[in-house]
Amino acid sequence: MATYREAKCRLCRREGGKLFLKGDKCYTGKCPFEKRPTPPGQHGAGRKKVSEYGQQLREKQKVKRIYGVQEGQFRAYYEKADRMKGITGENMLSLLERRLDNVIFRMGIGASRSQARQLVNHGHFLVNGRKVNIPSYVIKAGDVITVKENKTSNKYFEAIKAMKVGAMPKWLEFNPEKLEGKIIALPARDDIDSQISEHMIVELYSK
């Protein structure tokens, strides 16, 4: 899979809003978007008029970058969501939220989705007692996620044990002392705090 190797903060500037790709830095005054909120490039500040197609395309790109997925994988989420009962756009966002790397991020174990993805790739987690090292693994309601026993003494996870649980999505629960989380429900649209207009993505793919 292709990997973006340029400055991630340029992606936030390109999409016109914070995508929170750099973890804690995004919440401080050091965030480059705070200083330069205009699109990157020599003529970035002069770009104003965007067509309807352009708006739809930018919304798709924004969501892809938030969750760190490539075009083929993103299209597959859309097609799966379209086959499910309910509203296609909301189904698609629910599938993205249920990715294992996103769940690890939401629990506060990873400071960013990219860090959470790296932790999953390195095989630190069990899902219902079975090792899962696939970031795109889609969790289900009732699943229990734990850190492998032989990893709990790692300095990184020792720090997680001592942390206070912050604001947690209502569909998740996490016990830092046990390094254990549980999916208590599937995420609903109201549980997703990112500023996303999913109907624009559906309109783009429906053409």
Coordinates of N, CA and C in Angstrom, one line a residue:
M1 N 0.8 -1.2 0.0 CA 0.0 0.0 0.0 C 0.9 1.2 0.0
A2 N 0.5 2.3 -0.8 CA 1.3 3.5 -0.9 C 1.3 4.2 0.5
T3 N 2.4 4.9 0.8 CA 2.5 5.6 2.1 C 2.8 7.0 1.8
Y4 N 2.1 7.9 2.5 CA 2.4 9.3 2.3 C 3.6 9.7 3.2
R5 N 4.6 10.2 2.6 CA 5.8 10.5 3.4 C 6.2 12.0 3.5
E6 N 5.3 12.8 3.1 CA 5.5 14.3 3.2 C 5.0 14.7 4.6
A7 N 5.1 16.0 4.9 CA 4.6 16.6 6.1 C 3.1 16.4 6.3
K8 N 2.7 15.8 7.3 CA 1.2 15.5 7.5 C 0.4 16.8 7.7
C9 N 1.1 17.8 8.2 CA 0.3 19.1 8.5 C -0.1 19.7 7.1
R10 N 0.6 19.4 6.1 CA 0.2 19.9 4.7 C -1.1 19.4 4.3
L11 N -1.5 18.2 4.8 CA -2.8 17.6 4.5 C -3.9 18.3 5.1
C12 N -3.7 18.7 6.4 CA -4.7 19.5 7.1 C -4.9 20.9 6.3
R13 N -3.8 21.5 5.9 CA -3.9 22.8 5.2 C -4.6 22.6 3.9
R14 N -4.4 21.4 3.2 CA -5.0 21.2 1.9 C -6.5 21.0 2.1
E15 N -6.9 20.4 3.2 CA -8.3 20.1 3.4 C -9.1 21.2 4.1
G16 N -8.3 22.2 4.5 CA -9.0 23.4 5.1 C -9.4 23.2 6.5
G17 N -8.9 22.2 7.2 CA -9.2 22.0 8.6 C -8.3 21.0 9.3
K18 N -8.3 21.0 10.6 CA -7.5 20.0 11.3 C -8.0 18.6 11.2
L19 N -7.1 17.7 10.8 CA -7.4 16.3 10.7 C -6.9 15.5 11.9
F20 N -6.1 16.2 12.7 CA -5.6 15.6 14.0 C -4.7 14.3 13.6
L21 N -3.8 14.5 12.8 CA -2.9 13.4 12.3 C -1.6 13.3 13.1
K22 N -1.3 14.4 14.0 CA -0.1 14.4 14.7 C -0.3 14.2 16.2
G23 N -1.4 13.8 16.6 CA -1.6 13.5 18.1 C -1.7 14.8 18.9
D24 N -1.0 14.8 20.0 CA -1.1 16.0 20.9 C -0.7 17.3 20.3
K25 N 0.2 17.3 19.4 CA 0.6 18.5 18.8 C -0.5 19.3 18.1
C26 N -1.5 18.6 17.6 CA -2.6 19.2 17.0 C -3.5 20.1 17.9
Y27 N -3.3 19.8 19.2 CA -4.1 20.6 20.2 C -3.4 21.7 20.8
T28 N -2.2 22.0 20.3 CA -1.4 23.1 20.9 C -1.2 24.2 19.8
G29 N -0.6 25.3 20.3 CA -0.3 26.4 19.4 C 0.8 26.1 18.4
K30 N 1.5 25.0 18.6 CA 2.6 24.6 17.7 C 2.0 24.0 16.4
C31 N 0.8 23.8 16.4 CA 0.2 23.2 15.2 C 0.3 24.1 14.0
P32 N 1.0 23.7 12.9 CA 1.2 24.6 11.7 C -0.1 25.2 11.1
F33 N -1.2 24.4 11.3 CA -2.4 24.9 10.7 C -2.9 26.2 11.4
E34 N -2.5 26.3 12.7 CA -2.9 27.6 13.4 C -2.2 28.8 12.8
K35 N -1.0 28.6 12.3 CA -0.2 29.7 11.7 C -0.5 29.9 10.2
R36 N -0.7 28.8 9.5 CA -0.9 28.9 8.1 C -2.1 28.0 7.6
P37 N -3.3 28.5 7.8 CA -4.5 27.8 7.5 C -4.9 27.7 6.0
T38 N -4.1 28.3 5.2 CA -4.3 28.3 3.7 C -3.8 27.1 3.1
P39 N -4.3 26.7 1.9 CA -3.8 25.5 1.2 C -2.3 25.7 0.9
P40 N -1.5 24.6 0.9 CA -0.1 24.7 0.6 C 0.2 25.0 -0.9
G41 N 1.3 25.5 -1.2 CA 1.7 25.9 -2.5 C 1.7 27.4 -2.7
Q42 N 2.4 27.8 -3.8 CA 2.6 29.2 -4.1 C 1.3 30.0 -4.2
H43 N 0.3 29.3 -4.8 CA -1.0 30.0 -5.0 C -2.1 29.5 -4.1
G44 N -1.7 28.9 -3.0 CA -2.7 28.3 -2.1 C -3.7 29.3 -1.6
A45 N -3.2 30.5 -1.2 CA -4.1 31.5 -0.6 C -5.1 32.0 -1.6
G46 N -4.8 31.9 -2.9 CA -5.7 32.5 -3.9 C -6.8 31.6 -4.4
R47 N -6.8 30.3 -4.0 CA -7.8 29.3 -4.4 C -9.1 29.6 -3.7
K48 N -10.1 29.9 -4.4 CA -11.4 30.3 -3.8 C -12.6 29.4 -4.3
K49 N -12.9 29.6 -5.6 CA -14.0 29.0 -6.1 C -13.8 27.5 -6.4
V50 N -14.7 26.6 -5.9 CA -14.5 25.2 -6.0 C -15.9 24.6 -6.5
S51 N -15.8 23.8 -7.6 CA -17.0 23.3 -8.2 C -17.7 22.2 -7.2
E52 N -18.9 21.8 -7.5 CA -19.6 20.9 -6.7 C -18.8 19.5 -6.7
Y53 N -18.3 19.1 -7.8 CA -17.5 17.9 -7.9 C -16.2 18.1 -7.0
G54 N -15.6 19.3 -7.1 CA -14.4 19.5 -6.3 C -14.7 19.4 -4.8
Q55 N -15.8 19.9 -4.4 CA -16.2 19.9 -3.0 C -16.4 18.4 -2.6
Q56 N -17.0 17.6 -3.4 CA -17.2 16.2 -3.1 C -15.9 15.5 -3.0
L57 N -15.0 15.8 -4.0 CA -13.7 15.1 -4.0 C -12.9 15.5 -2.8
R58 N -12.9 16.7 -2.4 CA -12.2 17.1 -1.2 C -12.7 16.5 0.1
E59 N -14.0 16.3 0.1 CA -14.6 15.6 1.3 C -14.2 14.2 1.4
K60 N -14.1 13.5 0.2 CA -13.7 12.1 0.2 C -12.2 12.1 0.6
Q61 N -11.4 13.0 0.1 CA -9.9 13.0 0.4 C -9.7 13.2 1.9
K62 N -10.5 14.1 2.4 CA -10.4 14.4 3.9 C -10.7 13.2 4.7
V63 N -11.7 12.5 4.4 CA -12.1 11.3 5.2 C -11.0 10.2 5.1
K64 N -10.6 10.0 3.8 CA -9.5 9.0 3.6 C -8.3 9.4 4.5
R65 N -7.9 10.6 4.5 CA -6.7 11.0 5.3 C -7.0 11.0 6.8
I66 N -8.2 11.2 7.2 CA -8.5 11.1 8.7 C -8.2 9.7 9.1
Y67 N -8.7 8.7 8.4 CA -8.6 7.3 8.8 C -7.4 6.6 8.2
G68 N -6.7 7.3 7.3 CA -5.5 6.7 6.8 C -5.6 5.5 5.9
V69 N -6.6 5.6 5.0 CA -6.9 4.5 4.0 C -6.6 5.0 2.6
Q70 N -6.3 4.0 1.7 CA -6.1 4.4 0.3 C -7.4 4.2 -0.5
E71 N -7.3 4.7 -1.7 CA -8.6 4.7 -2.5 C -9.3 3.4 -2.7
G72 N -8.6 2.3 -3.0 CA -9.2 1.1 -3.2 C -9.9 0.6 -2.0
Q73 N -9.3 0.7 -0.9 CA -9.8 0.3 0.4 C -11.0 1.1 0.8
F74 N -10.9 2.4 0.5 CA -12.0 3.3 0.8 C -13.2 3.0 0.0
R75 N -13.0 2.7 -1.3 CA -14.1 2.4 -2.2 C -14.8 1.1 -1.7
A76 N -14.0 0.2 -1.2 CA -14.6 -1.1 -0.7 C -15.5 -0.8 0.5
Y77 N -15.1 0.1 1.4 CA -15.9 0.4 2.5 C -17.3 1.0 2.0
Y78 N -17.2 1.9 1.0 CA -18.4 2.5 0.5 C -19.3 1.4 -0.1
E79 N -18.8 0.5 -0.9 CA -19.6 -0.6 -1.6 C -20.2 -1.5 -0.5
K80 N -19.4 -1.8 0.5 CA -20.0 -2.7 1.6 C -21.1 -1.9 2.3
A81 N -20.9 -0.6 2.6 CA -21.9 0.1 3.3 C -23.2 0.3 2.4
D82 N -23.0 0.3 1.1 CA -24.2 0.5 0.2 C -25.0 -0.8 0.2
R83 N -24.4 -1.9 0.5 CA -25.1 -3.2 0.5 C -25.8 -3.4 1.9
M84 N -25.4 -2.7 2.9 CA -26.0 -2.9 4.2 C -27.3 -2.1 4.3
K85 N -28.2 -2.5 5.3 CA -29.4 -1.8 5.5 C -29.1 -0.5 6.2
G86 N -29.9 0.5 6.0 CA -29.7 1.8 6.6 C -29.2 2.8 5.6
I87 N -28.6 3.9 6.1 CA -28.1 5.0 5.3 C -26.7 4.7 5.0
T88 N -26.4 4.7 3.7 CA -25.1 4.3 3.2 C -23.9 5.2 3.8
G89 N -24.1 6.5 3.8 CA -23.0 7.3 4.4 C -22.7 7.0 5.8
E90 N -23.8 6.8 6.6 CA -23.6 6.5 8.0 C -23.0 5.1 8.2
N91 N -23.4 4.2 7.4 CA -22.8 2.8 7.4 C -21.3 2.8 7.2
M92 N -21.0 3.7 6.2 CA -19.6 3.8 5.8 C -18.7 4.3 6.9
L93 N -19.2 5.4 7.6 CA -18.5 5.9 8.7 C -18.4 5.0 9.9
S94 N -19.4 4.2 10.1 CA -19.4 3.2 11.2 C -18.4 2.1 10.9
L95 N -18.2 1.7 9.7 CA -17.2 0.7 9.3 C -15.8 1.3 9.5
L96 N -15.6 2.5 9.2 CA -14.3 3.2 9.4 C -14.0 3.3 10.9
E97 N -15.0 3.7 11.6 CA -14.8 3.8 13.1 C -14.5 2.5 13.7
R98 N -15.0 1.4 13.2 CA -14.8 0.1 13.8 C -13.5 -0.6 13.4
R99 N -12.7 0.1 12.6 CA -11.3 -0.4 12.3 C -10.6 -0.6 13.6
L100 N -9.8 -1.6 13.7 CA -9.0 -1.8 15.0 C -8.1 -0.7 15.3
D101 N -7.4 -0.2 14.3 CA -6.5 0.9 14.6 C -7.2 2.2 15.1
N102 N -8.4 2.4 14.6 CA -9.2 3.6 15.0 C -9.7 3.3 16.5
V103 N -10.1 2.1 16.8 CA -10.6 1.8 18.1 C -9.4 2.0 19.1
I104 N -8.2 1.5 18.8 CA -7.1 1.7 19.7 C -6.8 3.2 19.9
F105 N -7.0 4.0 18.9 CA -6.8 5.4 19.0 C -7.9 6.0 19.9
R106 N -9.2 5.6 19.6 CA -10.3 6.2 20.4 C -10.2 5.8 21.9
M107 N -9.6 4.7 22.2 CA -9.4 4.3 23.6 C -8.3 5.1 24.3
G108 N -7.5 5.8 23.5 CA -6.4 6.6 24.0 C -5.1 5.9 24.2
I109 N -5.1 4.7 23.6 CA -3.8 3.9 23.7 C -2.8 4.4 22.7
G110 N -3.3 4.9 21.6 CA -2.4 5.6 20.6 C -2.7 7.1 20.5
A111 N -1.7 7.9 20.5 CA -1.9 9.3 20.4 C -2.5 9.8 19.1
S112 N -2.3 9.0 18.1 CA -2.8 9.3 16.7 C -3.2 8.0 16.1
R113 N -3.9 8.1 15.0 CA -4.3 6.8 14.3 C -3.1 6.2 13.7
S114 N -2.1 6.9 13.2 CA -0.9 6.3 12.7 C -0.1 5.6 13.7
Q115 N 0.0 6.2 14.9 CA 0.6 5.5 16.0 C -0.1 4.2 16.4
A116 N -1.4 4.3 16.5 CA -2.3 3.1 16.8 C -2.1 2.0 15.8
R117 N -2.0 2.4 14.5 CA -1.8 1.5 13.4 C -0.5 0.7 13.6
Q118 N 0.6 1.5 14.0 CA 1.9 0.9 14.2 C 1.8 -0.1 15.3
L119 N 1.1 0.2 16.4 CA 1.0 -0.7 17.5 C 0.3 -2.0 17.1
V120 N -0.7 -1.8 16.3 CA -1.5 -3.0 15.8 C -0.6 -3.9 14.9
N121 N 0.1 -3.2 14.0 CA 1.0 -3.9 13.1 C 2.1 -4.7 13.9
H122 N 2.5 -4.2 15.0 CA 3.6 -4.9 15.8 C 3.0 -6.0 16.7
G123 N 1.7 -6.3 16.5 CA 1.1 -7.4 17.2 C 1.0 -7.3 18.7
H124 N 0.7 -6.1 19.2 CA 0.6 -5.9 20.6 C -0.8 -6.3 21.2
F125 N -1.8 -6.6 20.4 CA -3.2 -6.7 20.9 C -3.8 -8.1 20.6
L126 N -4.7 -8.4 21.5 CA -5.6 -9.6 21.3 C -7.0 -9.1 21.2
V127 N -7.8 -9.7 20.3 CA -9.2 -9.5 20.2 C -9.9 -10.8 20.5
N128 N -10.6 -10.8 21.6 CA -11.3 -12.0 22.2 C -10.3 -13.1 22.4
G129 N -9.1 -12.7 22.8 CA -8.1 -13.7 23.2 C -7.2 -14.2 22.0
R130 N -7.5 -13.7 20.8 CA -6.7 -14.1 19.6 C -5.9 -12.9 19.1
K131 N -4.6 -13.1 18.7 CA -3.8 -12.1 18.2 C -4.3 -11.6 16.9
V132 N -4.4 -10.2 16.8 CA -4.8 -9.6 15.6 C -3.8 -8.5 15.3
N133 N -3.1 -8.5 14.1 CA -2.2 -7.5 13.8 C -2.5 -6.8 12.4
I134 N -3.9 -6.8 12.2 CA -4.4 -6.2 10.9 C -5.1 -4.9 11.3
P135 N -4.6 -3.8 11.0 CA -5.2 -2.5 11.4 C -6.6 -2.3 10.9
S136 N -6.9 -2.9 9.7 CA -8.3 -2.8 9.1 C -9.3 -3.8 9.6
Y137 N -8.9 -4.6 10.6 CA -9.8 -5.6 11.2 C -11.0 -4.8 11.7
V138 N -12.2 -5.3 11.4 CA -13.4 -4.6 11.8 C -14.0 -5.3 13.1
I139 N -14.0 -4.5 14.2 CA -14.5 -5.1 15.4 C -16.0 -5.2 15.4
K140 N -16.6 -5.9 16.4 CA -18.0 -6.1 16.5 C -18.4 -5.8 17.9
A141 N -19.7 -5.5 18.1 CA -20.2 -5.3 19.5 C -19.9 -6.5 20.4
G142 N -19.4 -6.2 21.6 CA -19.1 -7.3 22.5 C -17.7 -7.8 22.4
D143 N -16.9 -7.3 21.4 CA -15.5 -7.7 21.3 C -14.7 -7.1 22.5
V144 N -13.7 -7.9 23.0 CA -12.9 -7.4 24.1 C -11.4 -7.3 23.5
I145 N -10.8 -6.2 23.7 CA -9.5 -5.9 23.2 C -8.5 -5.8 24.4
T146 N -7.5 -6.6 24.4 CA -6.5 -6.6 25.5 C -5.1 -6.5 24.9
V147 N -4.2 -6.0 25.7 CA -2.7 -6.0 25.3 C -2.2 -7.3 25.7
K148 N -1.4 -7.9 24.8 CA -0.8 -9.2 25.0 C 0.0 -9.2 26.4
E149 N -0.1 -10.3 27.1 CA 0.5 -10.3 28.5 C 2.0 -10.1 28.5
N150 N 2.7 -10.6 27.5 CA 4.1 -10.4 27.4 C 4.5 -9.0 27.0
K151 N 3.5 -8.1 26.7 CA 3.8 -6.7 26.3 C 3.5 -5.7 27.4
T152 N 2.7 -6.2 28.4 CA 2.2 -5.2 29.4 C 3.3 -4.6 30.2
S153 N 4.5 -5.2 30.3 CA 5.6 -4.6 31.1 C 6.4 -3.6 30.2
N154 N 6.1 -3.5 29.0 CA 6.7 -2.5 28.1 C 6.5 -1.1 28.7
K155 N 7.5 -0.2 28.6 CA 7.5 1.1 29.1 C 6.3 1.9 28.6
Y156 N 6.0 1.7 27.3 CA 4.9 2.4 26.7 C 3.6 2.1 27.4
F157 N 3.3 0.8 27.6 CA 2.1 0.4 28.2 C 2.1 0.6 29.7
E158 N 3.2 0.6 30.3 CA 3.3 1.0 31.8 C 2.8 2.4 31.9
A159 N 3.1 3.3 31.0 CA 2.6 4.7 31.1 C 1.1 4.7 30.8
I160 N 0.6 3.9 30.0 CA -0.8 3.8 29.7 C -1.6 3.4 31.0
K161 N -1.0 2.5 31.7 CA -1.7 2.0 33.0 C -1.9 3.2 34.0
A162 N -1.0 4.1 33.9 CA -1.0 5.2 34.9 C -1.8 6.4 34.5
M163 N -2.3 6.4 33.2 CA -3.0 7.5 32.7 C -4.5 7.5 33.2
K164 N -5.0 8.7 33.2 CA -6.5 8.9 33.5 C -7.3 8.8 32.2
V165 N -8.4 8.1 32.3 CA -9.2 7.9 31.1 C -9.9 9.2 30.8
G166 N -9.7 9.7 29.6 CA -10.3 11.0 29.2 C -11.7 10.7 28.6
A167 N -12.1 11.7 27.8 CA -13.4 11.5 27.2 C -13.4 10.3 26.3
M168 N -14.3 9.4 26.5 CA -14.4 8.1 25.8 C -15.7 8.1 25.0
P169 N -15.7 7.7 23.7 CA -16.9 7.5 23.0 C -17.8 6.6 23.8
K170 N -19.1 6.8 23.8 CA -20.1 6.0 24.6 C -20.2 4.6 24.1
W171 N -19.7 4.3 22.9 CA -19.8 2.9 22.5 C -18.5 2.1 22.9
L172 N -17.6 2.7 23.6 CA -16.4 2.1 24.0 C -16.2 2.2 25.5
E173 N -15.5 1.2 26.1 CA -15.0 1.4 27.5 C -13.6 0.9 27.6
F174 N -12.8 1.5 28.4 CA -11.4 1.1 28.5 C -10.9 1.2 30.0
N175 N -10.3 0.1 30.4 CA -9.7 0.0 31.8 C -8.2 0.1 31.6
P176 N -7.6 1.2 31.9 CA -6.1 1.4 31.7 C -5.3 0.4 32.6
E177 N -5.8 0.2 33.9 CA -5.1 -0.7 34.8 C -5.0 -2.1 34.2
K178 N -6.0 -2.6 33.6 CA -6.0 -3.9 33.0 C -5.6 -3.9 31.6
L179 N -5.4 -2.7 31.0 CA -5.1 -2.6 29.6 C -6.1 -3.4 28.8
E180 N -7.4 -3.2 29.1 CA -8.5 -3.9 28.5 C -9.6 -3.0 28.0
G181 N -10.1 -3.1 26.8 CA -11.2 -2.4 26.3 C -12.3 -3.2 25.8
K182 N -13.5 -2.7 25.8 CA -14.6 -3.5 25.3 C -15.5 -2.6 24.4
I183 N -16.0 -3.3 23.4 CA -17.0 -2.6 22.4 C -18.4 -2.9 23.0
I184 N -19.0 -1.9 23.6 CA -20.3 -2.1 24.2 C -21.4 -1.8 23.3
A185 N -21.2 -1.2 22.1 CA -22.2 -1.0 21.1 C -21.5 -0.6 19.8
L186 N -22.2 -0.6 18.7 CA -21.7 -0.2 17.4 C -21.8 1.4 17.4
P187 N -20.8 2.0 16.8 CA -20.9 3.5 16.8 C -22.0 4.0 15.9
A188 N -22.8 5.0 16.4 CA -23.8 5.7 15.7 C -23.3 6.9 15.1
R189 N -24.0 7.6 14.2 CA -23.5 8.8 13.6 C -23.2 9.9 14.6
D190 N -24.0 10.0 15.6 CA -23.8 11.0 16.6 C -22.6 10.8 17.4
D191 N -22.0 9.6 17.4 CA -20.8 9.3 18.2 C -19.5 9.7 17.4
I192 N -19.6 10.1 16.2 CA -18.5 10.4 15.4 C -18.3 12.0 15.4
D193 N -17.3 12.4 16.0 CA -17.1 13.9 16.3 C -16.4 14.6 15.1
S194 N -15.9 13.9 14.2 CA -15.2 14.6 13.0 C -16.2 15.3 12.2
Q195 N -15.8 16.5 11.7 CA -16.7 17.3 10.8 C -16.7 16.7 9.4
I196 N -17.6 15.8 9.2 CA -17.7 15.1 7.9 C -19.1 15.2 7.3
S197 N -19.1 15.5 6.0 CA -20.4 15.5 5.2 C -20.4 14.3 4.3
E198 N -20.8 13.2 4.9 CA -20.7 11.9 4.2 C -21.6 11.8 3.0
H199 N -22.7 12.6 3.0 CA -23.6 12.5 1.9 C -22.9 13.0 0.6
M200 N -21.9 13.9 0.7 CA -21.2 14.4 -0.5 C -20.3 13.2 -1.1
I201 N -19.8 12.4 -0.2 CA -19.0 11.2 -0.7 C -19.9 10.2 -1.4
V202 N -21.1 10.0 -0.8 CA -22.1 9.1 -1.5 C -22.5 9.6 -2.8
E203 N -22.7 10.9 -2.9 CA -23.1 11.5 -4.2 C -22.0 11.4 -5.2
L204 N -20.7 11.5 -4.8 CA -19.6 11.4 -5.7 C -19.5 10.0 -6.2
Y205 N -19.6 9.0 -5.4 CA -19.5 7.6 -5.8 C -20.8 7.1 -6.6
S206 N -21.9 7.8 -6.4 CA -23.1 7.4 -7.1 C -23.2 7.9 -8.5
K207 N -22.3 8.8 -8.9 CA -22.3 9.3 -10.3 C -22.0 8.2 -11.3

